[in-house]
mmCIF file of N, CA and C and ligand atoms in Angstrom:
data_model
loop_
_atom_site.group_PDB
_atom_site.id
_atom_site.type_symbol
_atom_site.label_atom_id
_atom_site.label_comp_id
_atom_site.label_asym_id
_atom_site.label_seq_id
_atom_site.Cartn_x
_atom_site.Cartn_y
_atom_site.Cartn_z
ATOM 1 N N MET A 1 84.849 -66.745 -16.584
ATOM 2 C CA MET A 1 84.966 -65.301 -16.309
ATOM 3 C C MET A 1 83.825 -64.838 -15.396
ATOM 4 N N GLU A 2 84.132 -63.985 -14.494
ATOM 5 C CA GLU A 2 83.154 -63.435 -13.555
ATOM 6 C C GLU A 2 82.070 -62.652 -14.312
ATOM 7 N N GLU A 3 80.834 -62.863 -13.922
ATOM 8 C CA GLU A 3 79.723 -62.134 -14.547
ATOM 9 C C GLU A 3 79.715 -60.691 -14.054
ATOM 10 N N ARG A 4 79.731 -59.746 -14.981
ATOM 11 C CA ARG A 4 79.782 -58.338 -14.579
ATOM 12 C C ARG A 4 78.589 -57.599 -15.163
ATOM 13 N N ASP A 5 77.921 -56.870 -14.315
ATOM 14 C CA ASP A 5 76.740 -56.139 -14.756
ATOM 15 C C ASP A 5 77.153 -54.777 -15.311
ATOM 16 N N LEU A 6 77.588 -54.789 -16.566
ATOM 17 C CA LEU A 6 78.097 -53.549 -17.167
ATOM 18 C C LEU A 6 76.963 -52.660 -17.662
ATOM 19 N N LYS A 7 75.781 -53.250 -17.885
ATOM 20 C CA LYS A 7 74.639 -52.463 -18.373
ATOM 21 C C LYS A 7 74.243 -51.369 -17.380
ATOM 22 N N GLN A 8 74.576 -51.576 -16.106
ATOM 23 C CA GLN A 8 74.212 -50.574 -15.099
ATOM 24 C C GLN A 8 74.895 -49.243 -15.386
ATOM 25 N N PHE A 9 75.968 -49.269 -16.169
ATOM 26 C CA PHE A 9 76.697 -48.028 -16.434
ATOM 27 C C PHE A 9 76.071 -47.215 -17.564
ATOM 28 N N GLU A 10 75.207 -47.853 -18.336
ATOM 29 C CA GLU A 10 74.604 -47.136 -19.467
ATOM 30 C C GLU A 10 73.768 -45.931 -19.002
ATOM 31 N N PRO A 11 72.812 -46.116 -18.037
ATOM 32 C CA PRO A 11 72.071 -44.915 -17.574
ATOM 33 C C PRO A 11 72.981 -43.898 -16.906
ATOM 34 N N LYS A 12 74.016 -44.339 -16.214
ATOM 35 C CA LYS A 12 74.942 -43.397 -15.570
ATOM 36 C C LYS A 12 75.679 -42.568 -16.616
ATOM 37 N N LEU A 13 76.116 -43.238 -17.681
ATOM 38 C CA LEU A 13 76.821 -42.520 -18.745
ATOM 39 C C LEU A 13 75.898 -41.539 -19.451
ATOM 40 N N LYS A 14 74.637 -41.957 -19.641
ATOM 41 C CA LYS A 14 73.688 -41.066 -20.307
ATOM 42 C C LYS A 14 73.413 -39.837 -19.449
ATOM 43 N N GLN A 15 73.332 -40.048 -18.126
ATOM 44 C CA GLN A 15 73.115 -38.924 -17.216
ATOM 45 C C GLN A 15 74.328 -37.995 -17.231
ATOM 46 N N LEU A 16 75.502 -38.611 -17.259
ATOM 47 C CA LEU A 16 76.748 -37.852 -17.306
ATOM 48 C C LEU A 16 76.813 -37.015 -18.585
ATOM 49 N N ARG A 17 76.376 -37.623 -19.699
ATOM 50 C CA ARG A 17 76.374 -36.900 -20.981
ATOM 51 C C ARG A 17 75.455 -35.673 -20.904
ATOM 52 N N GLU A 18 74.288 -35.864 -20.263
ATOM 53 C CA GLU A 18 73.368 -34.738 -20.081
ATOM 54 C C GLU A 18 74.029 -33.619 -19.280
ATOM 55 N N GLU A 19 74.732 -33.994 -18.206
ATOM 56 C CA GLU A 19 75.377 -33.001 -17.352
ATOM 57 C C GLU A 19 76.451 -32.229 -18.134
ATOM 58 N N ILE A 20 77.224 -32.952 -18.930
ATOM 59 C CA ILE A 20 78.285 -32.295 -19.702
ATOM 60 C C ILE A 20 77.672 -31.346 -20.735
ATOM 61 N N LEU A 21 76.598 -31.808 -21.388
ATOM 62 C CA LEU A 21 75.943 -30.957 -22.387
ATOM 63 C C LEU A 21 75.444 -29.671 -21.739
ATOM 64 N N LYS A 22 74.955 -29.788 -20.490
ATOM 65 C CA LYS A 22 74.494 -28.595 -19.779
ATOM 66 C C LYS A 22 75.656 -27.664 -19.463
ATOM 67 N N VAL A 23 76.793 -28.240 -19.074
ATOM 68 C CA VAL A 23 77.978 -27.428 -18.783
ATOM 69 C C VAL A 23 78.399 -26.694 -20.052
ATOM 70 N N ILE A 24 78.443 -27.415 -21.175
ATOM 71 C CA ILE A 24 78.840 -26.798 -22.442
ATOM 72 C C ILE A 24 77.860 -25.690 -22.825
ATOM 73 N N ALA A 25 76.565 -25.974 -22.679
ATOM 74 C CA ALA A 25 75.537 -24.987 -23.031
ATOM 75 C C ALA A 25 75.603 -23.779 -22.102
ATOM 76 N N GLY A 26 76.030 -23.982 -20.850
ATOM 77 C CA GLY A 26 76.017 -22.906 -19.871
ATOM 78 C C GLY A 26 77.338 -22.184 -19.727
ATOM 79 N N GLU A 27 78.320 -22.531 -20.593
ATOM 80 C CA GLU A 27 79.653 -21.976 -20.433
ATOM 81 C C GLU A 27 79.682 -20.447 -20.482
ATOM 82 N N ASP A 28 78.836 -19.855 -21.321
ATOM 83 C CA ASP A 28 78.820 -18.402 -21.459
ATOM 84 C C ASP A 28 77.656 -17.769 -20.707
ATOM 85 N N ASP A 29 77.109 -18.505 -19.748
ATOM 86 C CA ASP A 29 75.853 -18.082 -19.131
ATOM 87 C C ASP A 29 75.891 -18.396 -17.630
ATOM 88 N N ASP A 30 75.948 -17.357 -16.803
ATOM 89 C CA ASP A 30 76.047 -17.539 -15.358
ATOM 90 C C ASP A 30 74.849 -18.275 -14.766
ATOM 91 N N SER A 31 73.650 -17.971 -15.245
ATOM 92 C CA SER A 31 72.457 -18.626 -14.699
ATOM 93 C C SER A 31 72.501 -20.116 -15.016
ATOM 94 N N GLY A 32 73.070 -20.447 -16.160
ATOM 95 C CA GLY A 32 73.235 -21.851 -16.510
ATOM 96 C C GLY A 32 74.136 -22.569 -15.525
ATOM 97 N N ALA A 33 75.197 -21.903 -15.096
ATOM 98 C CA ALA A 33 76.129 -22.503 -14.145
ATOM 99 C C ALA A 33 75.434 -22.747 -12.805
ATOM 100 N N ARG A 34 74.615 -21.790 -12.369
ATOM 101 C CA ARG A 34 73.893 -21.971 -11.104
ATOM 102 C C ARG A 34 72.931 -23.149 -11.201
ATOM 103 N N TYR A 35 72.259 -23.232 -12.312
ATOM 104 C CA TYR A 35 71.331 -24.339 -12.549
ATOM 105 C C TYR A 35 72.074 -25.660 -12.482
ATOM 106 N N LEU A 36 73.244 -25.675 -13.070
ATOM 107 C CA LEU A 36 74.038 -26.904 -13.068
ATOM 108 C C LEU A 36 74.396 -27.321 -11.645
ATOM 109 N N MET A 37 74.769 -26.376 -10.794
ATOM 110 C CA MET A 37 75.136 -26.719 -9.432
ATOM 111 C C MET A 37 73.973 -27.414 -8.725
ATOM 112 N N ASP A 38 72.744 -26.927 -8.922
ATOM 113 C CA ASP A 38 71.576 -27.596 -8.342
ATOM 114 C C ASP A 38 71.454 -29.012 -8.870
ATOM 115 N N GLU A 39 71.688 -29.151 -10.165
ATOM 116 C CA GLU A 39 71.603 -30.469 -10.782
ATOM 117 C C GLU A 39 72.604 -31.421 -10.157
ATOM 118 N N ILE A 40 73.819 -30.939 -9.955
ATOM 119 C CA ILE A 40 74.862 -31.804 -9.398
ATOM 120 C C ILE A 40 74.486 -32.217 -7.976
ATOM 121 N N ASP A 41 73.911 -31.278 -7.200
ATOM 122 C CA ASP A 41 73.474 -31.611 -5.846
ATOM 123 C C ASP A 41 72.511 -32.781 -5.845
ATOM 124 N N GLN A 42 71.648 -32.816 -6.842
ATOM 125 C CA GLN A 42 70.620 -33.848 -6.890
ATOM 126 C C GLN A 42 71.127 -35.152 -7.490
ATOM 127 N N ALA A 43 72.229 -35.091 -8.180
ATOM 128 C CA ALA A 43 72.705 -36.270 -8.903
ATOM 129 C C ALA A 43 73.259 -37.327 -7.951
ATOM 130 N N GLN A 44 73.360 -38.536 -8.472
ATOM 131 C CA GLN A 44 73.924 -39.619 -7.674
ATOM 132 C C GLN A 44 75.390 -39.366 -7.367
ATOM 133 N N ASN A 45 75.823 -40.038 -6.303
ATOM 134 C CA ASN A 45 77.189 -39.895 -5.843
ATOM 135 C C ASN A 45 78.206 -40.154 -6.947
ATOM 136 N N VAL A 46 77.977 -41.193 -7.711
ATOM 137 C CA VAL A 46 78.935 -41.566 -8.752
ATOM 138 C C VAL A 46 79.064 -40.455 -9.787
ATOM 139 N N ILE A 47 77.948 -39.802 -10.083
ATOM 140 C CA ILE A 47 77.975 -38.720 -11.055
ATOM 141 C C ILE A 47 78.776 -37.537 -10.492
ATOM 142 N N GLU A 48 78.577 -37.260 -9.205
ATOM 143 C CA GLU A 48 79.332 -36.171 -8.576
ATOM 144 C C GLU A 48 80.832 -36.423 -8.676
ATOM 145 N N GLN A 49 81.228 -37.648 -8.365
ATOM 146 C CA GLN A 49 82.649 -37.994 -8.435
ATOM 147 C C GLN A 49 83.176 -37.819 -9.850
ATOM 148 N N ALA A 50 82.414 -38.321 -10.793
ATOM 149 C CA ALA A 50 82.843 -38.240 -12.182
ATOM 150 C C ALA A 50 82.895 -36.791 -12.644
ATOM 151 N N MET A 51 81.905 -36.006 -12.246
ATOM 152 C CA MET A 51 81.906 -34.596 -12.628
ATOM 153 C C MET A 51 83.110 -33.882 -12.029
ATOM 154 N N GLY A 52 83.475 -34.259 -10.812
ATOM 155 C CA GLY A 52 84.645 -33.661 -10.178
ATOM 156 C C GLY A 52 85.880 -33.839 -11.030
ATOM 157 N N SER A 53 86.047 -35.037 -11.574
ATOM 158 C CA SER A 53 87.214 -35.268 -12.412
ATOM 159 C C SER A 53 87.030 -34.637 -13.785
ATOM 160 N N LEU A 54 85.771 -34.438 -14.180
ATOM 161 C CA LEU A 54 85.510 -33.802 -15.476
ATOM 162 C C LEU A 54 85.886 -32.326 -15.481
ATOM 163 N N MET A 55 85.699 -31.665 -14.318
ATOM 164 C CA MET A 55 85.898 -30.233 -14.262
ATOM 165 C C MET A 55 87.330 -29.819 -14.590
ATOM 166 N N SER A 56 88.267 -30.745 -14.410
ATOM 167 C CA SER A 56 89.671 -30.391 -14.565
ATOM 168 C C SER A 56 90.103 -30.318 -16.026
ATOM 169 N N SER A 57 89.340 -30.881 -16.937
ATOM 170 C CA SER A 57 89.777 -30.844 -18.333
ATOM 171 C C SER A 57 88.637 -30.456 -19.265
ATOM 172 N N SER A 58 88.896 -30.462 -20.525
ATOM 173 C CA SER A 58 87.948 -29.971 -21.527
ATOM 174 C C SER A 58 86.651 -30.768 -21.534
ATOM 175 N N GLN A 59 85.530 -30.059 -21.433
ATOM 176 C CA GLN A 59 84.221 -30.717 -21.422
ATOM 177 C C GLN A 59 83.959 -31.453 -22.738
ATOM 178 N N ARG A 60 84.398 -30.871 -23.830
ATOM 179 C CA ARG A 60 84.123 -31.508 -25.122
ATOM 180 C C ARG A 60 84.903 -32.813 -25.271
ATOM 181 N N ALA A 61 86.136 -32.828 -24.764
ATOM 182 C CA ALA A 61 86.934 -34.057 -24.788
ATOM 183 C C ALA A 61 86.253 -35.117 -23.925
ATOM 184 N N ASN A 62 85.723 -34.698 -22.777
ATOM 185 C CA ASN A 62 85.041 -35.637 -21.897
ATOM 186 C C ASN A 62 83.754 -36.142 -22.513
ATOM 187 N N LEU A 63 83.058 -35.260 -23.211
ATOM 188 C CA LEU A 63 81.831 -35.673 -23.895
ATOM 189 C C LEU A 63 82.155 -36.785 -24.894
ATOM 190 N N ALA A 64 83.251 -36.618 -25.612
ATOM 191 C CA ALA A 64 83.666 -37.643 -26.575
ATOM 192 C C ALA A 64 83.950 -38.968 -25.868
ATOM 193 N N LYS A 65 84.583 -38.890 -24.686
ATOM 194 C CA LYS A 65 84.882 -40.117 -23.927
ATOM 195 C C LYS A 65 83.612 -40.817 -23.480
ATOM 196 N N VAL A 66 82.625 -40.015 -23.034
ATOM 197 C CA VAL A 66 81.358 -40.597 -22.597
ATOM 198 C C VAL A 66 80.654 -41.247 -23.784
ATOM 199 N N GLU A 67 80.667 -40.565 -24.937
ATOM 200 C CA GLU A 67 80.048 -41.130 -26.153
ATOM 201 C C GLU A 67 80.726 -42.449 -26.531
ATOM 202 N N GLU A 68 82.058 -42.464 -26.448
ATOM 203 C CA GLU A 68 82.809 -43.685 -26.765
ATOM 204 C C GLU A 68 82.431 -44.817 -25.819
ATOM 205 N N ALA A 69 82.300 -44.468 -24.529
ATOM 206 C CA ALA A 69 81.944 -45.480 -23.533
ATOM 207 C C ALA A 69 80.565 -46.064 -23.844
ATOM 208 N N LEU A 70 79.623 -45.206 -24.251
ATOM 209 C CA LEU A 70 78.283 -45.689 -24.610
ATOM 210 C C LEU A 70 78.358 -46.612 -25.832
ATOM 211 N N GLU A 71 79.216 -46.267 -26.788
ATOM 212 C CA GLU A 71 79.433 -47.120 -27.966
ATOM 213 C C GLU A 71 79.992 -48.475 -27.549
ATOM 214 N N ARG A 72 80.933 -48.435 -26.599
ATOM 215 C CA ARG A 72 81.561 -49.686 -26.154
ATOM 216 C C ARG A 72 80.557 -50.583 -25.445
ATOM 217 N N ILE A 73 79.588 -49.992 -24.719
ATOM 218 C CA ILE A 73 78.543 -50.814 -24.095
ATOM 219 C C ILE A 73 77.761 -51.536 -25.190
ATOM 220 N N LYS A 74 77.427 -50.829 -26.264
ATOM 221 C CA LYS A 74 76.679 -51.420 -27.389
ATOM 222 C C LYS A 74 77.464 -52.561 -28.024
ATOM 223 N N LYS A 75 78.778 -52.383 -28.124
ATOM 224 C CA LYS A 75 79.622 -53.377 -28.801
ATOM 225 C C LYS A 75 80.148 -54.439 -27.841
ATOM 226 N N ASN A 76 79.698 -54.393 -26.595
ATOM 227 C CA ASN A 76 80.141 -55.352 -25.577
ATOM 228 C C ASN A 76 81.646 -55.311 -25.332
ATOM 229 N N SER A 77 82.264 -54.166 -25.581
ATOM 230 C CA SER A 77 83.685 -54.060 -25.262
ATOM 231 C C SER A 77 83.901 -53.090 -24.097
ATOM 232 N N TYR A 78 82.795 -52.701 -23.465
ATOM 233 C CA TYR A 78 82.893 -51.775 -22.334
ATOM 234 C C TYR A 78 83.543 -52.465 -21.137
ATOM 235 N N GLY A 79 84.361 -51.695 -20.402
ATOM 236 C CA GLY A 79 84.968 -52.236 -19.184
ATOM 237 C C GLY A 79 86.248 -53.006 -19.448
ATOM 238 N N ILE A 80 86.693 -53.005 -20.719
ATOM 239 C CA ILE A 80 87.942 -53.672 -21.081
ATOM 240 C C ILE A 80 89.002 -52.607 -21.337
ATOM 241 N N CYS A 81 90.173 -52.777 -20.740
ATOM 242 C CA CYS A 81 91.258 -51.823 -20.927
ATOM 243 C C CYS A 81 91.691 -51.808 -22.393
ATOM 244 N N GLU A 82 91.746 -50.620 -23.005
ATOM 245 C CA GLU A 82 92.102 -50.520 -24.423
ATOM 246 C C GLU A 82 93.590 -50.766 -24.659
ATOM 247 N N GLU A 83 94.357 -50.727 -23.585
ATOM 248 C CA GLU A 83 95.791 -50.898 -23.711
ATOM 249 C C GLU A 83 96.196 -52.374 -23.576
ATOM 250 N N CYS A 84 95.771 -53.020 -22.493
ATOM 251 C CA CYS A 84 96.228 -54.388 -22.222
ATOM 252 C C CYS A 84 95.130 -55.432 -22.406
ATOM 253 N N GLY A 85 93.860 -55.005 -22.603
ATOM 254 C CA GLY A 85 92.785 -55.958 -22.821
ATOM 255 C C GLY A 85 92.263 -56.618 -21.563
ATOM 256 N N GLU A 86 92.759 -56.211 -20.403
ATOM 257 C CA GLU A 86 92.265 -56.758 -19.138
ATOM 258 C C GLU A 86 90.973 -56.049 -18.744
ATOM 259 N N GLU A 87 90.191 -56.705 -17.888
ATOM 260 C CA GLU A 87 88.976 -56.074 -17.375
ATOM 261 C C GLU A 87 89.329 -54.928 -16.437
ATOM 262 N N ILE A 88 88.647 -53.808 -16.619
ATOM 263 C CA ILE A 88 88.811 -52.686 -15.703
ATOM 264 C C ILE A 88 87.989 -52.999 -14.448
ATOM 265 N N PRO A 89 88.585 -52.883 -13.246
ATOM 266 C CA PRO A 89 87.843 -53.217 -12.019
ATOM 267 C C PRO A 89 86.545 -52.418 -11.892
ATOM 268 N N MET A 90 85.497 -53.090 -11.388
ATOM 269 C CA MET A 90 84.184 -52.442 -11.237
ATOM 270 C C MET A 90 84.286 -51.167 -10.401
ATOM 271 N N LYS A 91 85.100 -51.197 -9.347
ATOM 272 C CA LYS A 91 85.241 -50.020 -8.478
ATOM 273 C C LYS A 91 85.726 -48.818 -9.278
ATOM 274 N N ARG A 92 86.651 -49.062 -10.209
ATOM 275 C CA ARG A 92 87.170 -47.974 -11.038
ATOM 276 C C ARG A 92 86.080 -47.456 -11.979
ATOM 277 N N LEU A 93 85.308 -48.362 -12.549
ATOM 278 C CA LEU A 93 84.227 -47.948 -13.447
ATOM 279 C C LEU A 93 83.148 -47.181 -12.690
ATOM 280 N N GLU A 94 82.928 -47.569 -11.438
ATOM 281 C CA GLU A 94 81.920 -46.860 -10.641
ATOM 282 C C GLU A 94 82.370 -45.428 -10.372
ATOM 283 N N ALA A 95 83.665 -45.233 -10.155
ATOM 284 C CA ALA A 95 84.189 -43.895 -9.884
ATOM 285 C C ALA A 95 84.346 -43.098 -11.174
ATOM 286 N N LEU A 96 84.661 -43.789 -12.272
ATOM 287 C CA LEU A 96 84.946 -43.132 -13.546
ATOM 288 C C LEU A 96 84.308 -43.970 -14.658
ATOM 289 N N PRO A 97 82.995 -43.760 -14.882
ATOM 290 C CA PRO A 97 82.266 -44.657 -15.795
ATOM 291 C C PRO A 97 82.808 -44.667 -17.228
ATOM 292 N N PHE A 98 83.566 -43.627 -17.608
ATOM 293 C CA PHE A 98 84.080 -43.597 -18.984
ATOM 294 C C PHE A 98 85.566 -43.947 -19.044
ATOM 295 N N ALA A 99 86.059 -44.634 -18.009
ATOM 296 C CA ALA A 99 87.469 -45.038 -17.998
ATOM 297 C C ALA A 99 87.777 -45.929 -19.203
ATOM 298 N N GLN A 100 88.887 -45.614 -19.907
ATOM 299 C CA GLN A 100 89.277 -46.410 -21.070
ATOM 300 C C GLN A 100 90.347 -47.432 -20.719
ATOM 301 N N TYR A 101 91.058 -47.183 -19.626
ATOM 302 C CA TYR A 101 92.197 -48.023 -19.281
ATOM 303 C C TYR A 101 92.096 -48.508 -17.840
ATOM 304 N N CYS A 102 92.755 -49.627 -17.547
ATOM 305 C CA CYS A 102 92.869 -50.073 -16.169
ATOM 306 C C CYS A 102 93.831 -49.119 -15.443
ATOM 307 N N ILE A 103 93.904 -49.257 -14.122
ATOM 308 C CA ILE A 103 94.677 -48.292 -13.346
ATOM 309 C C ILE A 103 96.164 -48.322 -13.724
ATOM 310 N N SER A 104 96.722 -49.512 -13.894
ATOM 311 C CA SER A 104 98.164 -49.576 -14.172
ATOM 312 C C SER A 104 98.491 -49.004 -15.552
ATOM 313 N N CYS A 105 97.638 -49.254 -16.557
ATOM 314 C CA CYS A 105 97.882 -48.679 -17.880
ATOM 315 C C CYS A 105 97.701 -47.158 -17.851
ATOM 316 N N GLN A 106 96.687 -46.685 -17.125
ATOM 317 C CA GLN A 106 96.464 -45.257 -17.005
ATOM 318 C C GLN A 106 97.713 -44.577 -16.433
ATOM 319 N N GLN A 107 98.280 -45.191 -15.389
ATOM 320 C CA GLN A 107 99.477 -44.615 -14.753
ATOM 321 C C GLN A 107 100.646 -44.619 -15.732
ATOM 322 N N LYS A 108 100.788 -45.720 -16.461
ATOM 323 C CA LYS A 108 101.869 -45.825 -17.445
ATOM 324 C C LYS A 108 101.733 -44.722 -18.496
ATOM 325 N N LEU A 109 100.509 -44.528 -19.007
ATOM 326 C CA LEU A 109 100.268 -43.527 -20.044
ATOM 327 C C LEU A 109 100.541 -42.123 -19.512
ATOM 328 N N GLU A 110 100.167 -41.883 -18.251
ATOM 329 C CA GLU A 110 100.382 -40.553 -17.675
ATOM 330 C C GLU A 110 101.872 -40.273 -17.490
ATOM 331 N N GLU A 111 102.631 -41.311 -17.180
ATOM 332 C CA GLU A 111 104.068 -41.126 -17.002
ATOM 333 C C GLU A 111 104.760 -40.739 -18.295
ATOM 334 N N GLU A 112 104.154 -41.150 -19.426
ATOM 335 C CA GLU A 112 104.783 -40.869 -20.712
ATOM 336 C C GLU A 112 104.685 -39.401 -21.103
ATOM 337 N N TYR A 113 103.763 -38.690 -20.473
ATOM 338 C CA TYR A 113 103.610 -37.265 -20.813
ATOM 339 C C TYR A 113 104.719 -36.409 -20.207
HETATM 340 ZN ZN1 ZN B 1 95.417 -52.093 -18.900
#
């Protein structure tokens, strides 16, 4: 099996968790939202991409996904599709560090809705 450096995603996920917590804390506070925008400007590209996809759905649900992803890193099951058990491509994890499924399973699951 190809050696994959999955540990690199741990600091990214932790940073993402911080950003989400700030969004949740700032939901009822305009100055908090402005502060967050500055934070996003300074954040790494991958975080910006992930935050972009985060904005479309519930922050608390996303926080849970990030927490789960951090748990999976601890249990060495990170980066494995929960549906088919295949490795999730690194490119997908870089764009969406808390991805639970590979692209084909994600599409299949979305079609079921
Ligand atoms: Zn899959």
